[in-house]
Tab-separated table of C-alpha atoms in Angstrom:
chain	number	residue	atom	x	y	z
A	1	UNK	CA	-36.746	-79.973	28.353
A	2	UNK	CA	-40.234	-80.482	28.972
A	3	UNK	CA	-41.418	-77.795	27.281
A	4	UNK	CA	-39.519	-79.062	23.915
A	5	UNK	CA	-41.055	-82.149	24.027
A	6	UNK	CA	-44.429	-80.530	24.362
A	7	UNK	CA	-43.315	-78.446	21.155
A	8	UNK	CA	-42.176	-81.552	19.556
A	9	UNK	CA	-45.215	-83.595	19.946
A	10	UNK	CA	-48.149	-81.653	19.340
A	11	UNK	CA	-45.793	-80.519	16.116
A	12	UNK	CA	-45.318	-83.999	15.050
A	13	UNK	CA	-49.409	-84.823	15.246
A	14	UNK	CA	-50.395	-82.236	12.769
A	15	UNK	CA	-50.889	-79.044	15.469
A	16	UNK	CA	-50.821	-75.584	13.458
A	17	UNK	CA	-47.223	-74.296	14.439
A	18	UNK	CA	-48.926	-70.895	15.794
A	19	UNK	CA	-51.116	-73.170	18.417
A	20	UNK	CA	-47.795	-75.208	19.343
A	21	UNK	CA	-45.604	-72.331	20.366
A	22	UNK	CA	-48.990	-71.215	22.645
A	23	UNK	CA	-49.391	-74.786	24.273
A	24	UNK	CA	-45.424	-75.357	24.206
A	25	UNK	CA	-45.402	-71.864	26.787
A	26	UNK	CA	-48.339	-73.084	28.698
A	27	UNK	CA	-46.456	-76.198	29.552
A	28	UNK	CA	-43.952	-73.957	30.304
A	29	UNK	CA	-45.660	-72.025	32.868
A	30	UNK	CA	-47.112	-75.260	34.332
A	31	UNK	CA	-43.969	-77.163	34.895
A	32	UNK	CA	-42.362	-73.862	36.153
A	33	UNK	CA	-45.034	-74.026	39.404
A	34	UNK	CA	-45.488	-70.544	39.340
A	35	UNK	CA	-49.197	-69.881	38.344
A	36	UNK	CA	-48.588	-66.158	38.083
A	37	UNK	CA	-47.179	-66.122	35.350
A	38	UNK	CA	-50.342	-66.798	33.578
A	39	UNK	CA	-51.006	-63.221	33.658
A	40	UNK	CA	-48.677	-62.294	31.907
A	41	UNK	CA	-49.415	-64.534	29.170
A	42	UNK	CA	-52.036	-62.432	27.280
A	43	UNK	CA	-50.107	-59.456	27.433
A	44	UNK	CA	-47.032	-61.170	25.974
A	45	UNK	CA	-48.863	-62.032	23.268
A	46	UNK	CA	-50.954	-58.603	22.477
A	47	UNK	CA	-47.495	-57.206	22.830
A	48	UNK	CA	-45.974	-58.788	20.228
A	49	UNK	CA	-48.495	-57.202	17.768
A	50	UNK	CA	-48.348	-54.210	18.980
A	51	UNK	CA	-46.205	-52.551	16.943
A	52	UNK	CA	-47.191	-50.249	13.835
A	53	UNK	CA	-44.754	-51.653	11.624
A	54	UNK	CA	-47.402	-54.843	11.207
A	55	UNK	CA	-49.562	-52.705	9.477
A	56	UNK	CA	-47.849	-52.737	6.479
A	57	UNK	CA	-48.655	-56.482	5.993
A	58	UNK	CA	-52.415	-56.402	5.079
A	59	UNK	CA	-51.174	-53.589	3.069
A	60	UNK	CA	-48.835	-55.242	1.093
A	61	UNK	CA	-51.258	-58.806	1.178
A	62	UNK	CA	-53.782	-56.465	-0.553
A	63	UNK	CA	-51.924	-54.921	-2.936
A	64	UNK	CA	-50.953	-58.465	-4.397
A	65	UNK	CA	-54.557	-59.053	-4.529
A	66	UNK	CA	-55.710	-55.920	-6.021
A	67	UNK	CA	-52.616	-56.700	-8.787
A	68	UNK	CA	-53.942	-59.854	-9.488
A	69	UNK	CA	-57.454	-58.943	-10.166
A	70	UNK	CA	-56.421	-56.026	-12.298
A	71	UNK	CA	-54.496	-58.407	-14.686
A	72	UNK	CA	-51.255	-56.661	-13.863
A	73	UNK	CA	-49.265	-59.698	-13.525
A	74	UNK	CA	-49.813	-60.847	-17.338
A	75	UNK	CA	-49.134	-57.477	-18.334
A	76	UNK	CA	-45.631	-57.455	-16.304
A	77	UNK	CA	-44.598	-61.006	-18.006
A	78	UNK	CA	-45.116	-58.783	-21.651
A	79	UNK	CA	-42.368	-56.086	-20.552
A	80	UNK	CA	-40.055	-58.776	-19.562
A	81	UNK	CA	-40.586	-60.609	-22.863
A	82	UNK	CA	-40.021	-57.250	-24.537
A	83	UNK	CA	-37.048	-57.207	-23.532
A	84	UNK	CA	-35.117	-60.524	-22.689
A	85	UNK	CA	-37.453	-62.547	-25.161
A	86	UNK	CA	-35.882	-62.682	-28.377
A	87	UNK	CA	-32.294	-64.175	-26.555
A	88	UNK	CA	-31.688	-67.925	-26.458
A	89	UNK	CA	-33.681	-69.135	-23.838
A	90	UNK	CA	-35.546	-66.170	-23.929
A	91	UNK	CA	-38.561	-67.369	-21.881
A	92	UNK	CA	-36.393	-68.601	-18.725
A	93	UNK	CA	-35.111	-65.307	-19.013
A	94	UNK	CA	-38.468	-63.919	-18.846
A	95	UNK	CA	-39.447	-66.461	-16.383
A	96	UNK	CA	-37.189	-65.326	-14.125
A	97	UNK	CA	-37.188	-61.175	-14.388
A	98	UNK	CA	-41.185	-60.992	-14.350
A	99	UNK	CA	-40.684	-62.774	-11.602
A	100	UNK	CA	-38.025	-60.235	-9.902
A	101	UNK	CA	-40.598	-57.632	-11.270
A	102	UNK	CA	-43.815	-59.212	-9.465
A	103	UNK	CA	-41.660	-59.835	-6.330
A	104	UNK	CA	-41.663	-56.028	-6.263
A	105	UNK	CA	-45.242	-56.109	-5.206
A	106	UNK	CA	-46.031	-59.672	-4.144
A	107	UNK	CA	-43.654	-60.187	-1.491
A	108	UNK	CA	-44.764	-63.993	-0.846
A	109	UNK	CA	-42.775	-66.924	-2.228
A	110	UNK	CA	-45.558	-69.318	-2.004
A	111	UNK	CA	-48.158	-67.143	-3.479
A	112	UNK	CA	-45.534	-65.570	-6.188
A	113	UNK	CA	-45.211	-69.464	-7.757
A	114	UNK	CA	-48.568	-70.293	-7.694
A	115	UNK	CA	-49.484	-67.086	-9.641
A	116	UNK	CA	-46.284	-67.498	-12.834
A	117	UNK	CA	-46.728	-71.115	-12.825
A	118	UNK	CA	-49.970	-70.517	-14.469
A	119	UNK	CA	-48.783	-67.936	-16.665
A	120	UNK	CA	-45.213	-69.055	-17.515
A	121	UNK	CA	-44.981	-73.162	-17.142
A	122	UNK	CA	-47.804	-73.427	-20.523
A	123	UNK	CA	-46.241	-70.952	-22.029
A	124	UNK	CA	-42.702	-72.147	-21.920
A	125	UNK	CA	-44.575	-76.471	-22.342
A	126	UNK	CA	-45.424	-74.873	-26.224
A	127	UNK	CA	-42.460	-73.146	-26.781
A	128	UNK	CA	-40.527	-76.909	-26.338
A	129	UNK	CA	-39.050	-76.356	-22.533
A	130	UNK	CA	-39.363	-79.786	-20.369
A	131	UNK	CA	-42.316	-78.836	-18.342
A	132	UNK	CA	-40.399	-79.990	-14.784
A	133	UNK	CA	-37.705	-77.548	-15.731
A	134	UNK	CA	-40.068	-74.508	-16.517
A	135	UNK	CA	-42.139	-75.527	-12.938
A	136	UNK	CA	-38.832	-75.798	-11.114
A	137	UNK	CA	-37.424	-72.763	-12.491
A	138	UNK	CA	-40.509	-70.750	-11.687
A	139	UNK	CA	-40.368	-72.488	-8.065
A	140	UNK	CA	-37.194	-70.467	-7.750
A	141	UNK	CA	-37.854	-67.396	-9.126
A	142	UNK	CA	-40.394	-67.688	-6.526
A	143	UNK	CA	-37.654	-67.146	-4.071
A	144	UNK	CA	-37.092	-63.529	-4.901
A	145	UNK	CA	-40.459	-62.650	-3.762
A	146	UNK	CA	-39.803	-62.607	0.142
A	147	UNK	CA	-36.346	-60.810	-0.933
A	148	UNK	CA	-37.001	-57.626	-2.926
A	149	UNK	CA	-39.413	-55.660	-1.153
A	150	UNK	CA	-42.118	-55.437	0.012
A	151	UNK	CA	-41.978	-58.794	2.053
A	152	UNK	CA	-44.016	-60.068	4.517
A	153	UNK	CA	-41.138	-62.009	6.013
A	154	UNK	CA	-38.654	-58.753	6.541
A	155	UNK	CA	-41.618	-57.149	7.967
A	156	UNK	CA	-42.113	-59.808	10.826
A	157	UNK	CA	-38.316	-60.459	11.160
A	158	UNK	CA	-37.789	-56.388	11.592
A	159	UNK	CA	-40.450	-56.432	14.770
A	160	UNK	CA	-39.153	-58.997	16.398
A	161	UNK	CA	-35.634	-57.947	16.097
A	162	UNK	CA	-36.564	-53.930	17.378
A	163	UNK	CA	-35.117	-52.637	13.728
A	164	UNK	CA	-36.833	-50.307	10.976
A	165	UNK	CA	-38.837	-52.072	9.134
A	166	UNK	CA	-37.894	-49.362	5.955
A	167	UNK	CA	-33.930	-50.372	6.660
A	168	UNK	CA	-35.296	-54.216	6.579
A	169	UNK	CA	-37.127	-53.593	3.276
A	170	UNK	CA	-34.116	-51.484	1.761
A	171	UNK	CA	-31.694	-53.991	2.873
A	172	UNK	CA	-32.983	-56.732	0.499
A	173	UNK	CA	-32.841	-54.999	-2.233
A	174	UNK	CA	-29.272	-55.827	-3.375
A	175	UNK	CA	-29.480	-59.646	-2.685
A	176	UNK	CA	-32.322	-59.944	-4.781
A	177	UNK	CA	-30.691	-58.103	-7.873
A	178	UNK	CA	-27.668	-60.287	-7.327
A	179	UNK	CA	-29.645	-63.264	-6.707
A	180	UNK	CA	-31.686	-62.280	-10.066
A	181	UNK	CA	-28.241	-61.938	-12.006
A	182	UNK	CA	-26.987	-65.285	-10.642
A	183	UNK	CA	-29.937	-66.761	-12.121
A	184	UNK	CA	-29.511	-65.487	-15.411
A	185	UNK	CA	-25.987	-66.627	-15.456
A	186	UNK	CA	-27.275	-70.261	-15.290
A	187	UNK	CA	-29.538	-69.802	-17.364
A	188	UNK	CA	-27.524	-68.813	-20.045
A	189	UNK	CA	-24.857	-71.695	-19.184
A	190	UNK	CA	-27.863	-74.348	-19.636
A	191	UNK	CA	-29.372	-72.796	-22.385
A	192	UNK	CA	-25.496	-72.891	-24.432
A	193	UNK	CA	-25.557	-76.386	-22.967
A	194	UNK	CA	-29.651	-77.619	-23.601
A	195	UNK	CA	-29.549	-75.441	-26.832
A	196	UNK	CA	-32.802	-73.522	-25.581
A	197	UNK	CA	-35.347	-72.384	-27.920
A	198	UNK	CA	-35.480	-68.843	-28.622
A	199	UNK	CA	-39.219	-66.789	-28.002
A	200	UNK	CA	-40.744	-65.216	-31.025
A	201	UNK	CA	-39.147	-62.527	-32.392
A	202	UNK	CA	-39.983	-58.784	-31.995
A	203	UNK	CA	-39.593	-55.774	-33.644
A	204	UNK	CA	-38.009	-52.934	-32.721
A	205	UNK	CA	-41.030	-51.039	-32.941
A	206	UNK	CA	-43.185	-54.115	-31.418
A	207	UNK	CA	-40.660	-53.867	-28.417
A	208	UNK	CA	-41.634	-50.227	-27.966
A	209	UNK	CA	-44.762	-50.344	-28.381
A	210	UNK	CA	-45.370	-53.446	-25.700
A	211	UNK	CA	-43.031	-50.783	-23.007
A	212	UNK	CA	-44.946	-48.385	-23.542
A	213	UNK	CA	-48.478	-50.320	-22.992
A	214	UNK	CA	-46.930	-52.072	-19.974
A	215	UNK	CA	-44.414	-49.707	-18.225
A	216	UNK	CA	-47.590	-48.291	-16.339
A	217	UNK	CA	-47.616	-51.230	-14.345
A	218	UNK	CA	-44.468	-50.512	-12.919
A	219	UNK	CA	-45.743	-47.731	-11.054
A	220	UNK	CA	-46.741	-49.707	-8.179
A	221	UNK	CA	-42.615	-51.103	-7.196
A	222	UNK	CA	-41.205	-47.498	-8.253
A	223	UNK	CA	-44.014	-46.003	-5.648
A	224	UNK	CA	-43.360	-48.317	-2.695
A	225	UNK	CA	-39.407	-48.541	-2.957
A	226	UNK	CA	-38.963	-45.099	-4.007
A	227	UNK	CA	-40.888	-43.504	-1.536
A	228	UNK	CA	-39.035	-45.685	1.018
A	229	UNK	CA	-35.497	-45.450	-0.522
A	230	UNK	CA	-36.336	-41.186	-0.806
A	231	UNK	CA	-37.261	-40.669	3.084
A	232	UNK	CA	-40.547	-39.682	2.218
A	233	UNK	CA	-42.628	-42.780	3.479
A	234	UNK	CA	-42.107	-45.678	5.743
A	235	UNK	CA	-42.810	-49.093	4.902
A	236	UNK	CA	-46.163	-48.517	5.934
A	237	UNK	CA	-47.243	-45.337	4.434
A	238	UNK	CA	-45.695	-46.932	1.189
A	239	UNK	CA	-47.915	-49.813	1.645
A	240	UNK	CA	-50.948	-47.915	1.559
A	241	UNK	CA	-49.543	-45.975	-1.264
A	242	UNK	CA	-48.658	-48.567	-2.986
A	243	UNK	CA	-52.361	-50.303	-2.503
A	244	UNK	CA	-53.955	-46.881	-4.010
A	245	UNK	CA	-51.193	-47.296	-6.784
A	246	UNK	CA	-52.455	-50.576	-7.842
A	247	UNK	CA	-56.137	-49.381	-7.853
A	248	UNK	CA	-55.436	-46.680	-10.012
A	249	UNK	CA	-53.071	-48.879	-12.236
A	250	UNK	CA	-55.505	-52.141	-12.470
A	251	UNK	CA	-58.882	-49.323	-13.211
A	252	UNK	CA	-57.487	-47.124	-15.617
A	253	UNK	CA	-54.993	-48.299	-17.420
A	254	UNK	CA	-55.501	-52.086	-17.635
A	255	UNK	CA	-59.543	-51.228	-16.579
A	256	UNK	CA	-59.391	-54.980	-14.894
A	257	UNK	CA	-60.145	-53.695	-12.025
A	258	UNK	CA	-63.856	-53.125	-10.492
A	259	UNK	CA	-64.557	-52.245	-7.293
A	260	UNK	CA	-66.870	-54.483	-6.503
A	261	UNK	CA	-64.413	-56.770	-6.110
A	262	UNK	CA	-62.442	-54.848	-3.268
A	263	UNK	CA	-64.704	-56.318	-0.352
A	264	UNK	CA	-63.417	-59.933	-1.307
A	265	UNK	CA	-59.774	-58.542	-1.942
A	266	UNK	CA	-59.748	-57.192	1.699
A	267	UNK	CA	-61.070	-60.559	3.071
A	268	UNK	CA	-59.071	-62.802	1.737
A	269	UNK	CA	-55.919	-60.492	2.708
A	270	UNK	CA	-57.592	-60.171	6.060
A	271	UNK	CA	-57.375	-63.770	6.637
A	272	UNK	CA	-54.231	-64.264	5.735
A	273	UNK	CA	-53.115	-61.339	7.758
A	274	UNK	CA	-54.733	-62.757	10.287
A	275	UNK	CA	-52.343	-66.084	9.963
A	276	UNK	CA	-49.097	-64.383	10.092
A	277	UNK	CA	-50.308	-62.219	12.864
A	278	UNK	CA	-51.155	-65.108	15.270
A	279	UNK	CA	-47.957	-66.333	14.641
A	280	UNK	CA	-46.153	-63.432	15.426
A	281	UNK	CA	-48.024	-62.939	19.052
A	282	UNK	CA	-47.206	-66.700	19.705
A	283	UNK	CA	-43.315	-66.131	18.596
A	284	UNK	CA	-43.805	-63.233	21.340
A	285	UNK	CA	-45.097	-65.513	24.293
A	286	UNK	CA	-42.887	-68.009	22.982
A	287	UNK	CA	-39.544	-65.742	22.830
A	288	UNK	CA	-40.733	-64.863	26.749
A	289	UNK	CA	-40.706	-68.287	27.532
A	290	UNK	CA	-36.843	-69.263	26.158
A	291	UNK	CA	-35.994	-65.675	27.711
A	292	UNK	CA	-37.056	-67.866	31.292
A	293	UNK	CA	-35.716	-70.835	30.526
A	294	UNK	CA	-32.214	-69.348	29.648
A	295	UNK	CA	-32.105	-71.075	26.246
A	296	UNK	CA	-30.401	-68.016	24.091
A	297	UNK	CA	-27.943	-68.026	26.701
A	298	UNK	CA	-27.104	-72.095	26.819
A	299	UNK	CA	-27.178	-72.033	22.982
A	300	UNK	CA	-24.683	-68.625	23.115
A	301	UNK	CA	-22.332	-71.073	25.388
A	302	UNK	CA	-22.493	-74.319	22.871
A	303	UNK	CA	-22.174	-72.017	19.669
A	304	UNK	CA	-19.381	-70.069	21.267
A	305	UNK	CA	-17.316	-73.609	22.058
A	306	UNK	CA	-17.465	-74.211	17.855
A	307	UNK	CA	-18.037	-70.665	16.271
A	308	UNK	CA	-14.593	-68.790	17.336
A	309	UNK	CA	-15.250	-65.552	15.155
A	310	UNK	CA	-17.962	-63.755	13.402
A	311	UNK	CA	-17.849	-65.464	9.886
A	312	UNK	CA	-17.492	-69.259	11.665
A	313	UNK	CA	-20.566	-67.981	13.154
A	314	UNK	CA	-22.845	-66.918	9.820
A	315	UNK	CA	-21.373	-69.592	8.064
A	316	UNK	CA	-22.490	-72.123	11.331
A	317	UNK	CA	-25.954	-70.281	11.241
A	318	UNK	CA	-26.323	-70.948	7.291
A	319	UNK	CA	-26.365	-74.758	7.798
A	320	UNK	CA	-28.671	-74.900	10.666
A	321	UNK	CA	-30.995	-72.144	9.274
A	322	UNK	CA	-30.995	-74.064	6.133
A	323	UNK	CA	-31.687	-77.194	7.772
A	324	UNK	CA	-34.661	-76.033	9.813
A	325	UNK	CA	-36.185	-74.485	6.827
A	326	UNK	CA	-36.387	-77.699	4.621
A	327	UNK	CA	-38.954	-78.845	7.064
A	328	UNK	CA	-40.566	-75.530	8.237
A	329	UNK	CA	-42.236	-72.505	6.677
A	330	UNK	CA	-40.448	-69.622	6.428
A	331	UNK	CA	-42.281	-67.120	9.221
A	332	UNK	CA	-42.031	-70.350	11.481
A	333	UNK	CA	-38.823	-70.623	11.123
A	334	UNK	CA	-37.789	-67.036	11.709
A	335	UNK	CA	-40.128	-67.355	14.937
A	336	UNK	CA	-38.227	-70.349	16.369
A	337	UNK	CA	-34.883	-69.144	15.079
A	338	UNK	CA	-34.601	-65.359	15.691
A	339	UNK	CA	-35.306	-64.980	19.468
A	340	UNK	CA	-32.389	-67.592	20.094
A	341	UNK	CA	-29.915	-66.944	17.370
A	342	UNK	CA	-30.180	-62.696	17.347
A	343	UNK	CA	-29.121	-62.053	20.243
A	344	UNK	CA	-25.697	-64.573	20.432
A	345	UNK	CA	-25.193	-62.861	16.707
A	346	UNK	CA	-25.313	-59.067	17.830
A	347	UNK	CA	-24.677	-58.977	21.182
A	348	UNK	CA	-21.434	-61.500	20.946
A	349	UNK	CA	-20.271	-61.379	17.646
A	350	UNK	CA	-21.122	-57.396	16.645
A	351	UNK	CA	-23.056	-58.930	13.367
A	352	UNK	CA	-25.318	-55.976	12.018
A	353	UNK	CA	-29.131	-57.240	12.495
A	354	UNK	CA	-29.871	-55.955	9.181
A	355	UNK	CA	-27.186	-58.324	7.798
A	356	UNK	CA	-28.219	-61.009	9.920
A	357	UNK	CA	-31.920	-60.770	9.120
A	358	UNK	CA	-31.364	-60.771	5.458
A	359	UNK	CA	-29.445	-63.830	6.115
A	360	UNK	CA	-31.606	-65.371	8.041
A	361	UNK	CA	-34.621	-64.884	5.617
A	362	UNK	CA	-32.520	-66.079	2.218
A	363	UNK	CA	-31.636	-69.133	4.105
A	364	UNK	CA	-35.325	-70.212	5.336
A	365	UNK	CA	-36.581	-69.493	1.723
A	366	UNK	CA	-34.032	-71.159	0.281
A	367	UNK	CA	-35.332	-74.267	2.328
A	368	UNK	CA	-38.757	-74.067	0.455
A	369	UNK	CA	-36.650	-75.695	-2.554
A	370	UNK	CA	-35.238	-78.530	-0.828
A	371	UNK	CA	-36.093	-81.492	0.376
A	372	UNK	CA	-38.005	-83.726	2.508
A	373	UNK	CA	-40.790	-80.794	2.663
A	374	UNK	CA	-39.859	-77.882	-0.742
A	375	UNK	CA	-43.326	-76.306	-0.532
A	376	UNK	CA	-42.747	-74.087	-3.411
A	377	UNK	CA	-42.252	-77.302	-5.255
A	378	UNK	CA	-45.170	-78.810	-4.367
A	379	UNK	CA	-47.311	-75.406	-5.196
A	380	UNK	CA	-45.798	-75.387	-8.355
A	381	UNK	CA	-46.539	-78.866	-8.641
A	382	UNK	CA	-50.039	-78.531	-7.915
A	383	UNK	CA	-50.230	-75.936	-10.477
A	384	UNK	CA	-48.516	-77.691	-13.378
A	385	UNK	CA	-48.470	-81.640	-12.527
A	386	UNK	CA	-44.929	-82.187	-12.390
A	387	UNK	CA	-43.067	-84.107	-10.053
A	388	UNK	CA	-41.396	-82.127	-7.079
A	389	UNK	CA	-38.272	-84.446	-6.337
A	390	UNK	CA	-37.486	-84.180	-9.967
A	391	UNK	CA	-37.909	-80.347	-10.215
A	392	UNK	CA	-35.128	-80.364	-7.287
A	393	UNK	CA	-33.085	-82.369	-9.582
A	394	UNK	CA	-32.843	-80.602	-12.315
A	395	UNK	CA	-32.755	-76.985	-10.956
A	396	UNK	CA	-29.418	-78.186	-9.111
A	397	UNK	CA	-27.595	-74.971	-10.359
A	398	UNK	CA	-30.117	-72.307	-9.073
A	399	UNK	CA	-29.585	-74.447	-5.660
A	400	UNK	CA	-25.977	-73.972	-6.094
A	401	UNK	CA	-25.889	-70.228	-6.843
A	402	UNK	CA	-28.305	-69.873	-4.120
A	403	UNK	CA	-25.722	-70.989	-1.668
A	404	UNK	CA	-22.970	-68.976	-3.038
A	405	UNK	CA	-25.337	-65.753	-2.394
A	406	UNK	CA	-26.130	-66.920	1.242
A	407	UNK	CA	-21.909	-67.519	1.753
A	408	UNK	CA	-21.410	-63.664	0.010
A	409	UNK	CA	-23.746	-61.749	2.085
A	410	UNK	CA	-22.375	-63.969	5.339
A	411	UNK	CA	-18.958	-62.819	4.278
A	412	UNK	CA	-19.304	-59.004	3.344
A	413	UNK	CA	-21.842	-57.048	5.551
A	414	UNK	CA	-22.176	-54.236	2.382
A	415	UNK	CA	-24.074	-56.392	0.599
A	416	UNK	CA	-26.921	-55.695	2.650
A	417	UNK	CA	-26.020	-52.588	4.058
A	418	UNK	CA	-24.931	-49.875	1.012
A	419	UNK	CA	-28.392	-48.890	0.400
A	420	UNK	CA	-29.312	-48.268	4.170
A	421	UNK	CA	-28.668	-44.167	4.910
């Protein structure tokens, strides 16, 4: 109890959530009166990095970074326009499959929007869109980026649940399609409804000619899912394939790309590396801490007295994973959720942790477009100027179909699972 409040408190004044899981344990220790256990606090927390899997994430950080110096991003919103552009509503529809294509490589929700909202919101503002609808709608097709691999967020969720990180990867890759298609579907319901404008129109031969310019840049996703989905590379390996991949892609074909860049590339993915890897040892001393105090095994009792079966259960787990992730950040949230819900799912209710992490992940991203906190909303209102609450109002539908994704993949485990060998 004491150590929640701790939590709760140095939370509530402003404390990075990393620094209040490591003071939350600390109180721990203290209240627990046995001092010994301070030793084992640094190796709690080294061990929770220790695991080769993380390696992939300052990969994948990097490649973002090399893809956005190499103007590869601008170059990926052309092959979506070629072809989805000239349909009614064409640029939503680009909008949202340059974004399924970027979330290929990205793998960050947060950074994904801040990125297309440059590109797309202007773009879509001249073409007659309200500009709150094109910043909302890019807000959520932000959402695929921590969904289709490579993402940072399967990566941390696979070490601390013991899986592959490759299966983790692999296992997103069908939500994020559907997710994609669901999209598309509203989109074309609003834009028979709104009467969207239509993009300029292309030629056949423009249209071929703007594939064949651009397709290069779709060497980079084909390189780091194919060499994971063909056995020949883990998500690591692919990573640093990948990264070479982008070099290659963003100095030769789209000659962007100077080296003399790469030193402040590897910083700035360094230091954000460096943020999601402090969090993950604090989840570690943090997940050794509930382990003591029995709270997985209180919470297994409570959930047990109102989930009766497995699909009560996801379905239970939706609402409070969607809950905590309107008002915390989506590694947070899989630190503070996974070490206490996992367990109760696989060890009680047989739930797949594949299923369960792709779950878990969809619902706390899902949470960065609703209220009181919807960070993507307010990065893609920083971006554009528009007004979060009222981007969350009008993107109502995406919300909607969002929900009906996290309620299939609670319901039928293949969802996540076919691709998975």
């Amino acid at each position: 109890m004491l150590t929640g409040a701790a939590f709760m408190v140095v939370m509530l004044v402003g404390v990075p959530i990393g620094l209040c899981l490591c003071i939350a344990a600390i109180v721990y220790v203290m209240a627990s009166g046995n001092p010994l256990l301070f030793q084992s606090y640094p190796l709690q927390m080294f061990g929770g990095v220790d695991s080769y899997g993380l390696i992939a994430i300052p990969l994948f950080i990097l490649i973002g970074e090399i893809m956005n110096g190499g103007g590869i991003t601008k170059r990926i919103v052309d092959l979506a326009m070629a072809f989805v552009g000239s349909l009614k509503g064409g640029l939503a529809y680009v909008n949202i499959l340059a974004n399924m294509f970027v979330s290929s490589i990205l793998g960050s929700a947060t950074a994904q929007v801040a990125i297309m909202a440059q590109i797309m919101v202007p773009e879509m503002e001249k073409k007659g869109y309200d500009k709150t609808f094109a910043a909302g709608l890019t807000a959520y097709g932000g959402m695929l980026g921590p969904i289709i691999p490579p993402s940072v967020m399967f990566v941390v969720y696979s070490v601390m649940a013991q899986v592959s990180v490759s299966d983790m990867l692999i296992a997103g890759i069908v939500p994020g399609v559907i997710l994609t298609v669901l999209f598309c579907l509203v989109i074309a319901l609003m834009g028979y409804i709104y009467n969207y404008p239509r993009a300029d129109y292309q030629t056949p031969r423009q249209r071929i000619a703007t594939i064949l310019s651009t397709a290069p840049t779709m060497l980079i996703p084909i390189v780091i899912v194919g060499s994971i989905l063909g056995g020949l590379a883990n998500a690591t390996e692919a990573a640093a394939v990948g990264a070479i991949a982008a070099i290659i892609v963003g100095k030769y074909w789209t000659r962007e790309f100077q080296f003399a860049q790469l030193p402040q590339m590897m910083l700035r993915a360094g230091i954000y590396s460096a943020i999601v890897l402090f969090l993950v040892a604090a989840a570690a001393v943090f997940s050794w801490v509930l382990i003591f105090g029995k709270v997985p095994q209180d919470t297994a009792a409570w959930i047990q007295t109102v989930a009766k079966d497995p699909v009560s259960f996801m379905l239970l787990t939706n609402v409070i994973l969607l809950i905590i992730g309107t008002v915390i950040d989506g590694v947070p949230g899989l630190i503070m959720t996974v070490p206490i819900l996992l367990p109760i799912a696989t060890e009680i209710y047989g739930i797949d942790p594949r299923q369960f992490g792709v779950v878990v992940v969809v619902n706390l991203v899902l949470g960065l477009l609703s209220p009181p906190v919807g960070l993507c909303f307010f990065v893609a209102a920083a971006v554009t100027g528009a007004k979060p609450g009222k981007m969350f109002v009008v993107t109502l539908p995406f919300f909607g179909v969002s929900c009906i994704l996290l309620i299939l993949l609670s319901l039928y485990p293949a969802l996540s699972l076919i691709l998975i060998k």
